[in-house]
PDB file with one MODEL, atoms N, CA, C and O in Angstrom:
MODEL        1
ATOM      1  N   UNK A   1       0.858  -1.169   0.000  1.00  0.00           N
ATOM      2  CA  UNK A   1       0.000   0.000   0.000  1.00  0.00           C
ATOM      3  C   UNK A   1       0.899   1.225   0.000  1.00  0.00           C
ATOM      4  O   UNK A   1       1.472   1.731   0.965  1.00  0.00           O
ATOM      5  N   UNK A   2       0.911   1.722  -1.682  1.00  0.00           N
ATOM      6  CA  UNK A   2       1.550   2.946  -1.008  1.00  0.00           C
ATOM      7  C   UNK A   2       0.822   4.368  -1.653  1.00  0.00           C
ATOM      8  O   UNK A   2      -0.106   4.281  -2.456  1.00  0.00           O
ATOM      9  N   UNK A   3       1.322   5.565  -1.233  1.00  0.00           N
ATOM     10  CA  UNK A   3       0.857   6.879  -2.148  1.00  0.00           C
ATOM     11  C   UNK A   3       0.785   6.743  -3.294  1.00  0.00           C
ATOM     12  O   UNK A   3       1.600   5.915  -3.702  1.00  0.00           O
ATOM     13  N   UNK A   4      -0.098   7.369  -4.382  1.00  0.00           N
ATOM     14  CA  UNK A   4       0.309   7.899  -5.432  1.00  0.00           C
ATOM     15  C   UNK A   4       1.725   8.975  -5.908  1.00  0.00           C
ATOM     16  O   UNK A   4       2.602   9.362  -5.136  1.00  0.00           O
ATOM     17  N   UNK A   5       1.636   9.239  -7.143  1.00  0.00           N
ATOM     18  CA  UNK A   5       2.780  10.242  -7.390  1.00  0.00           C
ATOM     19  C   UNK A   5       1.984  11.403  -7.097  1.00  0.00           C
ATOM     20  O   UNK A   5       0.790  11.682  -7.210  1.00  0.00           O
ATOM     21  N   UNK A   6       3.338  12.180  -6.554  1.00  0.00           N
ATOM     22  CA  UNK A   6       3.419  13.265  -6.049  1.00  0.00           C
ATOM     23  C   UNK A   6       3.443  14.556  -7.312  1.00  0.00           C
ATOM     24  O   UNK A   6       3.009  15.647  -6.944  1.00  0.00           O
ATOM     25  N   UNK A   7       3.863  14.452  -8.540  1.00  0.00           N
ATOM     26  CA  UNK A   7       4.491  14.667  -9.404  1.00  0.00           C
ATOM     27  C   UNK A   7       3.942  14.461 -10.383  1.00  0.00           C
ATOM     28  O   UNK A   7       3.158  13.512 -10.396  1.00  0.00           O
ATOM     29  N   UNK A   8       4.182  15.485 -11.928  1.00  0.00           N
ATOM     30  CA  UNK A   8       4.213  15.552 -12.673  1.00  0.00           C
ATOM     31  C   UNK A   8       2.505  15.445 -13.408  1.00  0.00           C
ATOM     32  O   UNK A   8       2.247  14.873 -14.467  1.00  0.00           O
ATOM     33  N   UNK A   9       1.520  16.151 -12.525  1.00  0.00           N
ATOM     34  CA  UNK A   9       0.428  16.400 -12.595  1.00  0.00           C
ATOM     35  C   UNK A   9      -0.582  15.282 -12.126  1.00  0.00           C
ATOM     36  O   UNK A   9      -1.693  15.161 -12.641  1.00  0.00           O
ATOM     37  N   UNK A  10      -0.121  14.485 -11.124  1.00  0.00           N
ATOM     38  CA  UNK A  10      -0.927  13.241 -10.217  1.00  0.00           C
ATOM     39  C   UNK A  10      -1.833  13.843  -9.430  1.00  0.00           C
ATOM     40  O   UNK A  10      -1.356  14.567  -8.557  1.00  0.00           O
ATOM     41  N   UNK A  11      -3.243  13.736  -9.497  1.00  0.00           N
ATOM     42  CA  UNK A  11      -4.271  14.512  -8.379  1.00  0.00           C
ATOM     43  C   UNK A  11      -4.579  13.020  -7.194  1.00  0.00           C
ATOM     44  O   UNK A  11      -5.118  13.333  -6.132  1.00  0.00           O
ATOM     45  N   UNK A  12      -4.275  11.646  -7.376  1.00  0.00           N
ATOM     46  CA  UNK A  12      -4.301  11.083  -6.762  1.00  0.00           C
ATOM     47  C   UNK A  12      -3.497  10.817  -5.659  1.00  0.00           C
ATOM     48  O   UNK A  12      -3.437   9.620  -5.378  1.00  0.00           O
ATOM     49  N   UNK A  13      -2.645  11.830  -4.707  1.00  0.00           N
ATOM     50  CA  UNK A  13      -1.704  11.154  -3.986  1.00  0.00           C
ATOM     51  C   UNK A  13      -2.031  10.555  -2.817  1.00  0.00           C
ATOM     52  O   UNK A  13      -1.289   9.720  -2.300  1.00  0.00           O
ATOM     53  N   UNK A  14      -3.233  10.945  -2.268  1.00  0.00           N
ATOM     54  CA  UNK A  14      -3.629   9.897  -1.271  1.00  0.00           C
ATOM     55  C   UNK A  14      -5.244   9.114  -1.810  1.00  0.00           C
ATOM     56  O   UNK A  14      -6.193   8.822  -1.083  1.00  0.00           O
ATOM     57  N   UNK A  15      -5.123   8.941  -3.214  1.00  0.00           N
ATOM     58  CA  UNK A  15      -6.447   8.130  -3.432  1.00  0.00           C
ATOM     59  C   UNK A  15      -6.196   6.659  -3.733  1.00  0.00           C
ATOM     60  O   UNK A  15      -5.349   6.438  -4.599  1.00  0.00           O
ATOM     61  N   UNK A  16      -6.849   5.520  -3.108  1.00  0.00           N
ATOM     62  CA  UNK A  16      -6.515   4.468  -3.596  1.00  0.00           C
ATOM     63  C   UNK A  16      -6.394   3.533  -5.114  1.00  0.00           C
ATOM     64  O   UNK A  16      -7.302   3.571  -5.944  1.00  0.00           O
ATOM     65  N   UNK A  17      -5.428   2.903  -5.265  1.00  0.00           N
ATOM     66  CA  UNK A  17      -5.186   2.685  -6.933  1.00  0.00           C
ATOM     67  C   UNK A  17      -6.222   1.494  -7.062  1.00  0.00           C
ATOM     68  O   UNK A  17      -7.027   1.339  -6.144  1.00  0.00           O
ATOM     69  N   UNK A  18      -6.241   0.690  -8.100  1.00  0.00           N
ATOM     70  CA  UNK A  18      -7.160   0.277  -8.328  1.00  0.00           C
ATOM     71  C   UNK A  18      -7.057  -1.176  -7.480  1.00  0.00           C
ATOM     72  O   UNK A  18      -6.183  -1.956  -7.100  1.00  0.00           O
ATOM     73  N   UNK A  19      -8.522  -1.027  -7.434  1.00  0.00           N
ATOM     74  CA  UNK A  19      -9.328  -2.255  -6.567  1.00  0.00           C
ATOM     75  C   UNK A  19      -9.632  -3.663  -7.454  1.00  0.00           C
ATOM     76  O   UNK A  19     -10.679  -4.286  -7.276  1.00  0.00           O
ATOM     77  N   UNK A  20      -8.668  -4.075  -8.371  1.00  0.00           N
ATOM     78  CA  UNK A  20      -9.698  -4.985  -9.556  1.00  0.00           C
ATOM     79  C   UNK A  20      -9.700  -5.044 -10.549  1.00  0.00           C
ATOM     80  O   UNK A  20      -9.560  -3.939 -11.073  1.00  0.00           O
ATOM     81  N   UNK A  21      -9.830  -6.125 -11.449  1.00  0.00           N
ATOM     82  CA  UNK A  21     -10.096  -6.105 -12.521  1.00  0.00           C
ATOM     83  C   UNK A  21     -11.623  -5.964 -12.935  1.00  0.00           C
ATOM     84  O   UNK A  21     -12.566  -6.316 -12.227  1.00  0.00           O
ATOM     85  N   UNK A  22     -11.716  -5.367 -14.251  1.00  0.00           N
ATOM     86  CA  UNK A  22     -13.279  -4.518 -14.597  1.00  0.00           C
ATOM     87  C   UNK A  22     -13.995  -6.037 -15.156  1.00  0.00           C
ATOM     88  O   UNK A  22     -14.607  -6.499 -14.193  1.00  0.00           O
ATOM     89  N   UNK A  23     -14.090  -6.695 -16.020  1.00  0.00           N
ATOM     90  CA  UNK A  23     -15.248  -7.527 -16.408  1.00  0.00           C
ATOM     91  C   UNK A  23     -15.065  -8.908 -15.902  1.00  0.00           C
ATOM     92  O   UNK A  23     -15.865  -9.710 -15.421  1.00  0.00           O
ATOM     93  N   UNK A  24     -13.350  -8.986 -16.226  1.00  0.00           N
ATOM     94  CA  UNK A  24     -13.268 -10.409 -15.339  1.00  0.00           C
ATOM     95  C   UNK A  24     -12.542 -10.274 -14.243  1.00  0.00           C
ATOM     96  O   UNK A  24     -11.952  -9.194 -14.232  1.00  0.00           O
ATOM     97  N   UNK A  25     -12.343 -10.949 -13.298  1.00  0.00           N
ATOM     98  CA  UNK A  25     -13.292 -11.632 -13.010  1.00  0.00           C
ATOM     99  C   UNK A  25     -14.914 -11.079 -11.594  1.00  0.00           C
ATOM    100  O   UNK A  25     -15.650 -11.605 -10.759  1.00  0.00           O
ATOM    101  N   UNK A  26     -14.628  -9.782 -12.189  1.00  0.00           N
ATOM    102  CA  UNK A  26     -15.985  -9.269 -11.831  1.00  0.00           C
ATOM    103  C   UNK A  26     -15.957  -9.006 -10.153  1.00  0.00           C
ATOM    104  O   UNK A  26     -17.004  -8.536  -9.708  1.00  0.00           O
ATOM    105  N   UNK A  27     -14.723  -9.296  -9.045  1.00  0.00           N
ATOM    106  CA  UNK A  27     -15.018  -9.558  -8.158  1.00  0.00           C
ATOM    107  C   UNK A  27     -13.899  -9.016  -7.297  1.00  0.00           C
ATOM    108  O   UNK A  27     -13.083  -8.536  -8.084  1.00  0.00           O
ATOM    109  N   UNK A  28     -13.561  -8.896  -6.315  1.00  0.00           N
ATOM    110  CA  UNK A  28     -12.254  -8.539  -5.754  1.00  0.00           C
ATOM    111  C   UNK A  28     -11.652  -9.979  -5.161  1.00  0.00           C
ATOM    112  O   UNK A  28     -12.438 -10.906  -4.967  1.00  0.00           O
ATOM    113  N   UNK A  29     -10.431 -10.110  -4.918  1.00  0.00           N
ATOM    114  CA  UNK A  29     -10.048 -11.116  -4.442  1.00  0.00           C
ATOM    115  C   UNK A  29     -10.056 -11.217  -3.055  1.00  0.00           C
ATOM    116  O   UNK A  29     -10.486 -10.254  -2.420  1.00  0.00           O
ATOM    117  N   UNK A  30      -9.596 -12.365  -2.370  1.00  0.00           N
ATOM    118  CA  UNK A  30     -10.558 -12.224  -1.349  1.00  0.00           C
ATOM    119  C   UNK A  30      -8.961 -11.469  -0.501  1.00  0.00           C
ATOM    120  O   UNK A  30      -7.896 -11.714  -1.068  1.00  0.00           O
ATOM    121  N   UNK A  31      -8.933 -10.772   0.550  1.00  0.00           N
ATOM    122  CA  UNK A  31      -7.371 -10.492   1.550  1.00  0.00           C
ATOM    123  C   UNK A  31      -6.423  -9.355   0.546  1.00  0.00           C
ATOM    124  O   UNK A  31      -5.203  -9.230   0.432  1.00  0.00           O
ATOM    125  N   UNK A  32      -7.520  -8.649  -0.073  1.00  0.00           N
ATOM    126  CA  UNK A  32      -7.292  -7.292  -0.494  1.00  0.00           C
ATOM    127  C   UNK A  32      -6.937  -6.418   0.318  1.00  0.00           C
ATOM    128  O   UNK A  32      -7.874  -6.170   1.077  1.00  0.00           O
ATOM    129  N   UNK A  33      -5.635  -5.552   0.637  1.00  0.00           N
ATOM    130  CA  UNK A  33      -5.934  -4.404   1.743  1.00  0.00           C
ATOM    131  C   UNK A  33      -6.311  -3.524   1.391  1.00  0.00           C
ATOM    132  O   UNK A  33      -6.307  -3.239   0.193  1.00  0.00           O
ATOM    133  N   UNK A  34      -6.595  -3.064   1.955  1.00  0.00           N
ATOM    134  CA  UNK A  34      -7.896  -1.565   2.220  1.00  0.00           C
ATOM    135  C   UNK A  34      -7.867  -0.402   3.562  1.00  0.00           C
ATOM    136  O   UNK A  34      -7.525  -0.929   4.621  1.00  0.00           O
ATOM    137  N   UNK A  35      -8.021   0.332   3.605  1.00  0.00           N
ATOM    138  CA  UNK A  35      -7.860   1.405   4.839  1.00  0.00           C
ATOM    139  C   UNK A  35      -8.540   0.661   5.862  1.00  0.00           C
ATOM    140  O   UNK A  35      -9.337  -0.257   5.666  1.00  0.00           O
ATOM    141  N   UNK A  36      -8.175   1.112   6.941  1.00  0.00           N
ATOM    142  CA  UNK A  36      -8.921   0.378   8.010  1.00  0.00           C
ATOM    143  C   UNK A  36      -8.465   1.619   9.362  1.00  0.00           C
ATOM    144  O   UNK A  36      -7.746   2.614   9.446  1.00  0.00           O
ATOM    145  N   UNK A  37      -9.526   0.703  10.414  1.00  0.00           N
ATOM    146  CA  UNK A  37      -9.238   1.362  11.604  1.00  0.00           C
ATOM    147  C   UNK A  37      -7.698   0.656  12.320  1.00  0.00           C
ATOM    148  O   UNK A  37      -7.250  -0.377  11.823  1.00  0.00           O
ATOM    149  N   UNK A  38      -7.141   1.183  13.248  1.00  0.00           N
ATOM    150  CA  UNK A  38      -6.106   0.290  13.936  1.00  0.00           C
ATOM    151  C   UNK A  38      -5.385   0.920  14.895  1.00  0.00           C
ATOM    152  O   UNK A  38      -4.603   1.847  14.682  1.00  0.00           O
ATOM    153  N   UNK A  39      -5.646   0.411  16.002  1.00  0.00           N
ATOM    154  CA  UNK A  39      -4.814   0.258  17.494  1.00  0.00           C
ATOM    155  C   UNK A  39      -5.808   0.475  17.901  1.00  0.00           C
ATOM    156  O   UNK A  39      -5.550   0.188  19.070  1.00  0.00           O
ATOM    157  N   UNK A  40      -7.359   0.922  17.929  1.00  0.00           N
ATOM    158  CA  UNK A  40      -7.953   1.580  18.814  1.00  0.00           C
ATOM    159  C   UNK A  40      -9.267   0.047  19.606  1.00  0.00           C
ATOM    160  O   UNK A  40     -10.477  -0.042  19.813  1.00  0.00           O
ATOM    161  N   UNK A  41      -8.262  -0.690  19.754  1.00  0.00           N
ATOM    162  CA  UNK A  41      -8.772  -2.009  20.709  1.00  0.00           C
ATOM    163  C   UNK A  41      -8.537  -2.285  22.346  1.00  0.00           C
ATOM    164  O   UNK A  41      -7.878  -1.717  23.217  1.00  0.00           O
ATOM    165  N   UNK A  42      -9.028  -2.932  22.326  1.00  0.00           N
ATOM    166  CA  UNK A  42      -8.701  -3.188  24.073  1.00  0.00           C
ATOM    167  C   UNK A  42      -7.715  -4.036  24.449  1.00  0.00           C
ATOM    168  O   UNK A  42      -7.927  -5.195  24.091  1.00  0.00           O
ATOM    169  N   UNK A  43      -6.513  -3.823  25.167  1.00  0.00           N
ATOM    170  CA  UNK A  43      -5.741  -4.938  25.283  1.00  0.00           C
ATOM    171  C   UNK A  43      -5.155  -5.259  26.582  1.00  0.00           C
ATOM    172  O   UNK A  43      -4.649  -4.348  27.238  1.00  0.00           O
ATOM    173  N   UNK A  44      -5.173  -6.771  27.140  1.00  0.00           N
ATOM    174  CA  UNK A  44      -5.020  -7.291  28.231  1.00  0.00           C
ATOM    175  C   UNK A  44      -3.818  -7.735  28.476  1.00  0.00           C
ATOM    176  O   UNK A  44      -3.288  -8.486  27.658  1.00  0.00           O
ATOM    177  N   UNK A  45      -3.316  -7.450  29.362  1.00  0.00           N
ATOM    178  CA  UNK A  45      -1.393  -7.847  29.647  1.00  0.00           C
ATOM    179  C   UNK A  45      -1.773  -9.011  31.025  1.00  0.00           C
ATOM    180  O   UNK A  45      -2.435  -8.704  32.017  1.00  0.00           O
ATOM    181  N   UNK A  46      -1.229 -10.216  30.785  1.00  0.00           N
ATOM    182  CA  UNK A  46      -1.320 -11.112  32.363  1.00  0.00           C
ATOM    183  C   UNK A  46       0.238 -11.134  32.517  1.00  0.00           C
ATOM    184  O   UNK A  46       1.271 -10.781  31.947  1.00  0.00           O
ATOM    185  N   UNK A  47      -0.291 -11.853  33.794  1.00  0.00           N
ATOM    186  CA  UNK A  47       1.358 -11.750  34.255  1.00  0.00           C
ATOM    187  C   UNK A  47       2.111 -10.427  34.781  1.00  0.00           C
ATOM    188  O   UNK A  47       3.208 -10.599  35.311  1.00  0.00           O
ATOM    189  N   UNK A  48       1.738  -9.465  34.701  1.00  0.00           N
ATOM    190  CA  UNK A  48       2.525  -8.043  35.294  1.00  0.00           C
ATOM    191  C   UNK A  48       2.469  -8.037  36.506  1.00  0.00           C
ATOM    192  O   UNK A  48       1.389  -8.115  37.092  1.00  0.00           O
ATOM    193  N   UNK A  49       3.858  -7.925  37.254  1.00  0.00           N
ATOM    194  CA  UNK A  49       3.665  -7.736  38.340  1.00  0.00           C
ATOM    195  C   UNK A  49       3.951  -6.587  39.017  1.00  0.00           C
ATOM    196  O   UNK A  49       5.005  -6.207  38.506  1.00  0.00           O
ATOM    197  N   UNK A  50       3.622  -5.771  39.904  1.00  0.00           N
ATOM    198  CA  UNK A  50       3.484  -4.626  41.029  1.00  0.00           C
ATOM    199  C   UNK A  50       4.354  -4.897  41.676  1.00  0.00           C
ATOM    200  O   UNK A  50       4.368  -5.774  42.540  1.00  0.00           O
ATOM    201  N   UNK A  51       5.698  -3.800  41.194  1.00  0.00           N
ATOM    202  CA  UNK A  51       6.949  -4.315  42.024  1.00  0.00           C
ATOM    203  C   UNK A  51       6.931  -3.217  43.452  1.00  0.00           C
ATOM    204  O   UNK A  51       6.948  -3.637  44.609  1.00  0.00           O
ATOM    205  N   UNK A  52       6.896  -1.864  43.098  1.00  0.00           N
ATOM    206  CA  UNK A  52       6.275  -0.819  44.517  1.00  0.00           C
ATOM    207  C   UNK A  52       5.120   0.259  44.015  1.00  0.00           C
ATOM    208  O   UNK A  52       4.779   0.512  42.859  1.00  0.00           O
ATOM    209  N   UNK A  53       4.857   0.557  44.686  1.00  0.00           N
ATOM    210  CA  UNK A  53       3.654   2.038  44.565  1.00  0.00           C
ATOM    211  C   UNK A  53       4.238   3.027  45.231  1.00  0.00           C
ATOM    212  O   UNK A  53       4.929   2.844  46.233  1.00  0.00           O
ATOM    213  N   UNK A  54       3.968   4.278  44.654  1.00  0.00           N
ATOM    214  CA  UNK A  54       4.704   5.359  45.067  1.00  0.00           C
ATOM    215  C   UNK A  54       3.637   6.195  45.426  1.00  0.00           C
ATOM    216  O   UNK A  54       3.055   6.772  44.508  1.00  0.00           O
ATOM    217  N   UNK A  55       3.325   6.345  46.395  1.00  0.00           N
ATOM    218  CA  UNK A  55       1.887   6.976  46.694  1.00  0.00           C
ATOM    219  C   UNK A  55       2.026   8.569  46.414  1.00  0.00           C
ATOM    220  O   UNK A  55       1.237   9.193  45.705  1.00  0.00           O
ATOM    221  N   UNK A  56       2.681   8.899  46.803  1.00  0.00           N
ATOM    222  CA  UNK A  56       3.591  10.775  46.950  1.00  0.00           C
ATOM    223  C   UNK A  56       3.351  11.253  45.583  1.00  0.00           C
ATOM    224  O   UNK A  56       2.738  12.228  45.149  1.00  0.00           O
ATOM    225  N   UNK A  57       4.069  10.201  44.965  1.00  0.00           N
ATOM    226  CA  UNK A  57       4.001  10.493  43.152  1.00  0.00           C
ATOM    227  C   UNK A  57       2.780  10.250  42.274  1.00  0.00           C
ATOM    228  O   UNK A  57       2.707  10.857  41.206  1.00  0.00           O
ATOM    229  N   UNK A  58       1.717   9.323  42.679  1.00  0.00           N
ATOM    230  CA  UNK A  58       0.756   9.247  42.049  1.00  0.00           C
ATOM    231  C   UNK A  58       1.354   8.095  41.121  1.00  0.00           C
ATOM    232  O   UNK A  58       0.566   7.711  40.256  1.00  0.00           O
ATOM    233  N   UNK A  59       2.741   7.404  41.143  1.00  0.00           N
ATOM    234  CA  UNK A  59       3.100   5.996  40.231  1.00  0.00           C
ATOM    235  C   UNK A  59       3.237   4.844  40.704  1.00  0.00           C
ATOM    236  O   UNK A  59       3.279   4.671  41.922  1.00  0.00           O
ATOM    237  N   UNK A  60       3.327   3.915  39.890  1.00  0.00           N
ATOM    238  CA  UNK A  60       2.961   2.572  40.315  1.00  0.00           C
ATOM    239  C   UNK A  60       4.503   1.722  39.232  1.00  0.00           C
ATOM    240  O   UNK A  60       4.511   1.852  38.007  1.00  0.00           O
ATOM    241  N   UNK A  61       5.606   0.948  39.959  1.00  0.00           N
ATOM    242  CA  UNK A  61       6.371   0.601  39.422  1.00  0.00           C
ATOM    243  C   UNK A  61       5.969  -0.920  38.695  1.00  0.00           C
ATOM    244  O   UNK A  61       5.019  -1.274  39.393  1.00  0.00           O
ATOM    245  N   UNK A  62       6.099  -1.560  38.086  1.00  0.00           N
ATOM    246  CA  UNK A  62       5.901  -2.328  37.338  1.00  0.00           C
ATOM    247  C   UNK A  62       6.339  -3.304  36.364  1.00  0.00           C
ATOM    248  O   UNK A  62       6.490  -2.969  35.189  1.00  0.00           O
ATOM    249  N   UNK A  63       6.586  -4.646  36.813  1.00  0.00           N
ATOM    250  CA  UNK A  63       7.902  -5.790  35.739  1.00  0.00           C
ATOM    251  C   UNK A  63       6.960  -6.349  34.942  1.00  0.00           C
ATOM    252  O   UNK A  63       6.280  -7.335  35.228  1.00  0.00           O
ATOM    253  N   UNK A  64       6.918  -5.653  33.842  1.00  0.00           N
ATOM    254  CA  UNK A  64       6.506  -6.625  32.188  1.00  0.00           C
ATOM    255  C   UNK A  64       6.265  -5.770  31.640  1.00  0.00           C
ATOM    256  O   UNK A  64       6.363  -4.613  32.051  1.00  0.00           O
ATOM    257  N   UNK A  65       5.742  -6.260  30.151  1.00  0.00           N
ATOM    258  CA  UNK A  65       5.214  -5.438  29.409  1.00  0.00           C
ATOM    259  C   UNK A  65       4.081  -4.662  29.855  1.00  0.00           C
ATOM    260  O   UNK A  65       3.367  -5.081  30.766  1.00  0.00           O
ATOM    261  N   UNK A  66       3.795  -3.202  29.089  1.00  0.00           N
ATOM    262  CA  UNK A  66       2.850  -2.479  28.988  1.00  0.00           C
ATOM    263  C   UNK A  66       2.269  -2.403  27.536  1.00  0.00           C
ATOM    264  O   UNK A  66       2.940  -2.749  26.564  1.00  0.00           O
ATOM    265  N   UNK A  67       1.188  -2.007  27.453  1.00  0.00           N
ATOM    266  CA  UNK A  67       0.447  -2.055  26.100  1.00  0.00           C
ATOM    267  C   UNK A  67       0.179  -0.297  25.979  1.00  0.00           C
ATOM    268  O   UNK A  67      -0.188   0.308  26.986  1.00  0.00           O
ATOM    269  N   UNK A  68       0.421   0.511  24.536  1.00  0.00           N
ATOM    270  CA  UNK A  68       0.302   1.776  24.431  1.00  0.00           C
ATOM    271  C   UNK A  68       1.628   2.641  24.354  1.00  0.00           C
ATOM    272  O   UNK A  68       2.706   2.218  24.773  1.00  0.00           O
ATOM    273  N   UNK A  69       1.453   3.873  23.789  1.00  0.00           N
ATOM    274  CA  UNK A  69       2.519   4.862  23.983  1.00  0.00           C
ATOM    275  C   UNK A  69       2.856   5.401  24.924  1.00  0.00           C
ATOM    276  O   UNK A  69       1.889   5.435  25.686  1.00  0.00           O
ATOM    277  N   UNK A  70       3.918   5.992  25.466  1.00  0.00           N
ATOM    278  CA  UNK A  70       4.391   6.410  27.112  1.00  0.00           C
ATOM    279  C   UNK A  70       3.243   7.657  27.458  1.00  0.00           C
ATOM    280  O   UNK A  70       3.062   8.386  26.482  1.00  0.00           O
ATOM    281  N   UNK A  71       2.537   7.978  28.532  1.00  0.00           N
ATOM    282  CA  UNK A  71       1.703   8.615  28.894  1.00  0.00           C
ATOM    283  C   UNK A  71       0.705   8.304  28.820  1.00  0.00           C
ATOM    284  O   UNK A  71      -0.158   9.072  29.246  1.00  0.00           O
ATOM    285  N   UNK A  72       0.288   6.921  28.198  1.00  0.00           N
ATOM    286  CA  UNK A  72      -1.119   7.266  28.143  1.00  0.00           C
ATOM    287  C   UNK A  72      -1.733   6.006  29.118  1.00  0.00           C
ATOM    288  O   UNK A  72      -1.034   5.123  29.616  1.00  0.00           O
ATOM    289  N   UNK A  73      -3.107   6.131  29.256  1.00  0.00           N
ATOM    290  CA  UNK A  73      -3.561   5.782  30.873  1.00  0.00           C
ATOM    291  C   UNK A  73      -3.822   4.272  30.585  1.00  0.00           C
ATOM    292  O   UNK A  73      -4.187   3.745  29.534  1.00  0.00           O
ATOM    293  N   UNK A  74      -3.601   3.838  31.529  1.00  0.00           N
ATOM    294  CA  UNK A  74      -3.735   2.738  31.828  1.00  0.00           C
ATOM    295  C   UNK A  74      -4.983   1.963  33.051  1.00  0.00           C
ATOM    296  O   UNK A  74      -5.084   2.449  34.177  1.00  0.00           O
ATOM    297  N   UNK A  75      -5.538   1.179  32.775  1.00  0.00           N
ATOM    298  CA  UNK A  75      -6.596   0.359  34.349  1.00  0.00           C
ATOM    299  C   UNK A  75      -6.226  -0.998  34.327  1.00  0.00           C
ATOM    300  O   UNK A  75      -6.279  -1.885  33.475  1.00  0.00           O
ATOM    301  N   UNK A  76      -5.640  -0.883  36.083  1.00  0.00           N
ATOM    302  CA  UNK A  76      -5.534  -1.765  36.342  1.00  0.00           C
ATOM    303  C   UNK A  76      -6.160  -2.176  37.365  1.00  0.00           C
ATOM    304  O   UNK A  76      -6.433  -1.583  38.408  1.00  0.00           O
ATOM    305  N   UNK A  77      -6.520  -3.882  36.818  1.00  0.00           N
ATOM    306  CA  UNK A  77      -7.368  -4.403  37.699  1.00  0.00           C
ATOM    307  C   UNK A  77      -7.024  -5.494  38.381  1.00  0.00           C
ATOM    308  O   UNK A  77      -6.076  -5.807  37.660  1.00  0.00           O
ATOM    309  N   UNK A  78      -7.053  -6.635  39.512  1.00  0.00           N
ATOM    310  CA  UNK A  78      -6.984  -7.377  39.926  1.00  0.00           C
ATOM    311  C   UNK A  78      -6.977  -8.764  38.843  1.00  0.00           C
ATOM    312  O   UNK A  78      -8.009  -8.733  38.171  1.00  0.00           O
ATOM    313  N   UNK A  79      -6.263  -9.736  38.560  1.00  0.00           N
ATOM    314  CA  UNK A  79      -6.626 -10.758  37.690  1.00  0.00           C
ATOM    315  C   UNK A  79      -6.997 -11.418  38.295  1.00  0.00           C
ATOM    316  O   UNK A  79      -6.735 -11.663  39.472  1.00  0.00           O
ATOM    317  N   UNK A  80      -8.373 -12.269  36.939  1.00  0.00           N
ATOM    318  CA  UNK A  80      -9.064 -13.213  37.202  1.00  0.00           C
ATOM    319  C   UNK A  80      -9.069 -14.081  37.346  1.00  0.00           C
ATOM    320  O   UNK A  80     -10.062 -14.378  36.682  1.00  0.00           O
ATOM    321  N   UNK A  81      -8.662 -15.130  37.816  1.00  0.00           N
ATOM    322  CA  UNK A  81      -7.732 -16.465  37.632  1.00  0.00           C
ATOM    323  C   UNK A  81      -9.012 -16.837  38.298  1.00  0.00           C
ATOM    324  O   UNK A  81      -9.625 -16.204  39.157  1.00  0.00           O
ATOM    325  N   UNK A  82      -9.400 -18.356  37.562  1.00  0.00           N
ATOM    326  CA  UNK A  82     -10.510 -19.136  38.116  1.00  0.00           C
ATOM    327  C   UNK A  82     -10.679 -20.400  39.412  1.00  0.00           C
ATOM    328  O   UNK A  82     -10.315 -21.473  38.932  1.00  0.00           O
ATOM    329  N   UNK A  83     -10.986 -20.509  40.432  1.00  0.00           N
ATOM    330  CA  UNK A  83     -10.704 -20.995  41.441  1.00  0.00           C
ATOM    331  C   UNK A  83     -10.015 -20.405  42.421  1.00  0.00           C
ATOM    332  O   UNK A  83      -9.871 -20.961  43.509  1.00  0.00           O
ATOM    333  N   UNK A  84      -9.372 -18.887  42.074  1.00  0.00           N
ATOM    334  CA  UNK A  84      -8.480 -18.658  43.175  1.00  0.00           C
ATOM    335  C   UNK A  84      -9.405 -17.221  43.275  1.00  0.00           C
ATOM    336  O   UNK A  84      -9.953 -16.602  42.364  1.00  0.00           O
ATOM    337  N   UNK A  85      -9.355 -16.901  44.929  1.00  0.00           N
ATOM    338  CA  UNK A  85      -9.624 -15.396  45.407  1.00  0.00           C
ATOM    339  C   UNK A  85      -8.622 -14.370  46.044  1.00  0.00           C
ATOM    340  O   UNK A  85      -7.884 -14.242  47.021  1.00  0.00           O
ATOM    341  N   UNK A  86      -8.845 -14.016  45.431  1.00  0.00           N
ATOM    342  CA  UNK A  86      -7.678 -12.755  45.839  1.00  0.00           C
ATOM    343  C   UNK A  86      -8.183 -11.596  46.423  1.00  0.00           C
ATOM    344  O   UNK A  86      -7.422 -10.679  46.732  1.00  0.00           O
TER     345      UNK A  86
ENDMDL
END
């Protein structure tokens, strides 16, 4: 997927090129890409563990991965593990 030309009288540079052939076979194939939405899902990290809390600071230290770009918010909740109460 990329731009059109920039150049040499192209009005398409961000329009998509073609989708298909016209009579045959009449159809798109199937795992065509196409614009889409993306990142804006929900995502679950297990396993992280709560190494200290910094109450003063309003932070929470933390061993594993995080999901997202630096600053942005995070909820955390207790995991669900089945049979066990926490």
């Amino acid at each position: 997927m990329k731009i059109g030309a920039k150049t040499h009288g192209s009005k398409s540079h961000r329009e998509r090129g073609s989708v298909g052939a016209s009579a045959t076979p009449s159809r798109i194939f199937p795992g065509l890409r196409m614009a889409g939405k993306m990142g804006n899902s929900k995502v679950t990290e297990r396993k992280v563990k709560v190494l200290k809390v910094f109450p003063e600071l309003n932070a929470i230290a933390i061993k594993g991965s995080v999901p997202g770009k630096p600053g942005g918010t995070l909820t955390i909740t207790p995991a669900k593990i089945v049979g066990v109460n926490i």
